[in-house]
mmCIF file of N, CA and C in Angstrom:
data_model
loop_
_atom_site.group_PDB
_atom_site.id
_atom_site.type_symbol
_atom_site.label_atom_id
_atom_site.label_comp_id
_atom_site.label_asym_id
_atom_site.label_seq_id
_atom_site.Cartn_x
_atom_site.Cartn_y
_atom_site.Cartn_z
ATOM 1 N N UNK A 30 -9.050 128.575 -87.645
ATOM 2 C CA UNK A 30 -8.710 128.511 -86.226
ATOM 3 C C UNK A 30 -8.322 127.078 -85.830
ATOM 4 N N UNK A 31 -7.187 126.880 -85.188
ATOM 5 C CA UNK A 31 -6.728 125.521 -84.842
ATOM 6 C C UNK A 31 -7.593 124.848 -83.793
ATOM 7 N N UNK A 32 -8.293 125.616 -82.967
ATOM 8 C CA UNK A 32 -9.091 125.024 -81.896
ATOM 9 C C UNK A 32 -10.566 124.891 -82.233
ATOM 10 N N UNK A 33 -10.939 125.254 -83.476
ATOM 11 C CA UNK A 33 -12.359 125.277 -83.825
ATOM 12 C C UNK A 33 -12.979 123.881 -83.789
ATOM 13 N N UNK A 34 -12.300 122.911 -84.397
ATOM 14 C CA UNK A 34 -12.813 121.540 -84.409
ATOM 15 C C UNK A 34 -12.878 120.967 -82.997
ATOM 16 N N UNK A 35 -11.861 121.259 -82.202
ATOM 17 C CA UNK A 35 -11.834 120.772 -80.827
ATOM 18 C C UNK A 35 -12.976 121.379 -80.021
ATOM 19 N N UNK A 36 -13.245 122.669 -80.257
ATOM 20 C CA UNK A 36 -14.324 123.333 -79.531
ATOM 21 C C UNK A 36 -15.673 122.721 -79.893
ATOM 22 N N UNK A 37 -15.859 122.398 -81.174
ATOM 23 C CA UNK A 37 -17.116 121.791 -81.601
ATOM 24 C C UNK A 37 -17.283 120.404 -80.986
ATOM 25 N N UNK A 38 -16.202 119.644 -80.937
ATOM 26 C CA UNK A 38 -16.246 118.316 -80.334
ATOM 27 C C UNK A 38 -16.611 118.408 -78.853
ATOM 28 N N UNK A 39 -16.096 119.440 -78.189
ATOM 29 C CA UNK A 39 -16.411 119.629 -76.772
ATOM 30 C C UNK A 39 -17.893 119.915 -76.582
ATOM 31 N N UNK A 40 -18.449 120.789 -77.443
ATOM 32 C CA UNK A 40 -19.868 121.132 -77.310
ATOM 33 C C UNK A 40 -20.744 119.906 -77.535
ATOM 34 N N UNK A 41 -20.330 119.051 -78.480
ATOM 35 C CA UNK A 41 -21.169 117.908 -78.828
ATOM 36 C C UNK A 41 -21.010 116.741 -77.862
ATOM 37 N N UNK A 42 -19.771 116.504 -77.387
ATOM 38 C CA UNK A 42 -19.523 115.272 -76.638
ATOM 39 C C UNK A 42 -19.197 115.441 -75.168
ATOM 40 N N UNK A 43 -18.572 116.561 -74.786
ATOM 41 C CA UNK A 43 -18.042 116.645 -73.432
ATOM 42 C C UNK A 43 -18.810 117.615 -72.541
ATOM 43 N N UNK A 44 -19.785 118.321 -73.099
ATOM 44 C CA UNK A 44 -20.524 119.289 -72.288
ATOM 45 C C UNK A 44 -21.156 118.652 -71.053
ATOM 46 N N UNK A 45 -21.798 117.466 -71.161
ATOM 47 C CA UNK A 45 -22.396 116.859 -69.953
ATOM 48 C C UNK A 45 -21.356 116.500 -68.893
ATOM 49 N N UNK A 46 -20.111 116.298 -69.306
ATOM 50 C CA UNK A 46 -19.071 115.878 -68.375
ATOM 51 C C UNK A 46 -18.276 117.059 -67.829
ATOM 52 N N UNK A 47 -18.366 118.207 -68.500
ATOM 53 C CA UNK A 47 -17.505 119.338 -68.154
ATOM 54 C C UNK A 47 -17.772 119.857 -66.750
ATOM 55 N N UNK A 48 -18.999 119.668 -66.266
ATOM 56 C CA UNK A 48 -19.345 120.176 -64.940
ATOM 57 C C UNK A 48 -18.751 119.300 -63.836
ATOM 58 N N UNK A 49 -18.382 118.064 -64.192
ATOM 59 C CA UNK A 49 -17.864 117.148 -63.181
ATOM 60 C C UNK A 49 -16.361 117.327 -62.996
ATOM 61 N N UNK A 50 -15.618 117.143 -64.064
ATOM 62 C CA UNK A 50 -14.153 117.213 -63.998
ATOM 63 C C UNK A 50 -13.606 117.188 -65.421
ATOM 64 N N UNK A 51 -12.332 117.538 -65.617
ATOM 65 C CA UNK A 51 -11.753 117.443 -66.962
ATOM 66 C C UNK A 51 -11.851 116.008 -67.497
ATOM 67 N N UNK A 52 -12.279 115.863 -68.722
ATOM 68 C CA UNK A 52 -12.430 114.533 -69.293
ATOM 69 C C UNK A 52 -11.080 113.957 -69.698
ATOM 70 N N UNK A 53 -10.814 112.694 -69.380
ATOM 71 C CA UNK A 53 -9.570 112.045 -69.798
ATOM 72 C C UNK A 53 -9.477 111.896 -71.311
ATOM 73 N N UNK A 54 -10.616 112.049 -71.999
ATOM 74 C CA UNK A 54 -10.637 111.955 -73.455
ATOM 75 C C UNK A 54 -10.046 113.224 -74.076
ATOM 76 N N UNK A 55 -10.062 114.337 -73.342
ATOM 77 C CA UNK A 55 -9.584 115.611 -73.877
ATOM 78 C C UNK A 55 -8.511 116.217 -72.981
ATOM 79 N N UNK A 56 -7.300 115.633 -72.974
ATOM 80 C CA UNK A 56 -6.242 116.107 -72.091
ATOM 81 C C UNK A 56 -5.691 117.479 -72.480
ATOM 82 N N UNK A 57 -6.064 117.978 -73.665
ATOM 83 C CA UNK A 57 -5.545 119.263 -74.119
ATOM 84 C C UNK A 57 -6.373 120.431 -73.602
ATOM 85 N N UNK A 58 -7.439 120.147 -72.870
ATOM 86 C CA UNK A 58 -8.332 121.200 -72.396
ATOM 87 C C UNK A 58 -8.433 121.153 -70.882
ATOM 88 N N UNK A 59 -8.330 122.314 -70.270
ATOM 89 C CA UNK A 59 -8.488 122.406 -68.819
ATOM 90 C C UNK A 59 -9.828 123.050 -68.487
ATOM 91 N N UNK A 60 -10.418 122.639 -67.375
ATOM 92 C CA UNK A 60 -11.659 123.245 -66.918
ATOM 93 C C UNK A 60 -11.439 123.863 -65.545
ATOM 94 N N UNK A 61 -11.935 125.084 -65.369
ATOM 95 C CA UNK A 61 -11.842 125.719 -64.061
ATOM 96 C C UNK A 61 -12.919 125.157 -63.142
ATOM 97 N N UNK A 62 -12.930 125.610 -61.906
ATOM 98 C CA UNK A 62 -13.870 125.073 -60.914
ATOM 99 C C UNK A 62 -15.323 125.239 -61.351
ATOM 100 N N UNK A 63 -15.616 126.335 -62.067
ATOM 101 C CA UNK A 63 -17.001 126.563 -62.486
ATOM 102 C C UNK A 63 -17.300 125.974 -63.856
ATOM 103 N N UNK A 64 -16.358 125.191 -64.390
ATOM 104 C CA UNK A 64 -16.613 124.472 -65.632
ATOM 105 C C UNK A 64 -16.299 125.260 -66.892
ATOM 106 N N UNK A 65 -15.581 126.378 -66.771
ATOM 107 C CA UNK A 65 -15.223 127.153 -67.952
ATOM 108 C C UNK A 65 -14.035 126.506 -68.653
ATOM 109 N N UNK A 66 -14.167 126.284 -69.954
ATOM 110 C CA UNK A 66 -13.092 125.620 -70.679
ATOM 111 C C UNK A 66 -12.032 126.624 -71.121
ATOM 112 N N UNK A 67 -10.778 126.223 -71.066
ATOM 113 C CA UNK A 67 -9.664 127.063 -71.492
ATOM 114 C C UNK A 67 -8.435 126.192 -71.709
ATOM 115 N N UNK A 68 -7.403 126.762 -72.309
ATOM 116 C CA UNK A 68 -6.143 126.043 -72.434
ATOM 117 C C UNK A 68 -6.064 125.109 -73.628
ATOM 118 N N UNK A 69 -6.648 125.491 -74.766
ATOM 119 C CA UNK A 69 -6.472 124.691 -75.973
ATOM 120 C C UNK A 69 -5.008 124.673 -76.369
ATOM 121 N N UNK A 70 -4.493 123.503 -76.741
ATOM 122 C CA UNK A 70 -3.105 123.411 -77.186
ATOM 123 C C UNK A 70 -3.047 123.424 -78.713
#
């Protein structure tokens, strides 16, 4: 899966930030208002 590594990186590094806003470190991922991740490129 092309997004598997990216998903793991998100769980390890960006989960605390996902509730605030999309992280500038991960421009390939969008977060909805409730913090659900989607839009892997």
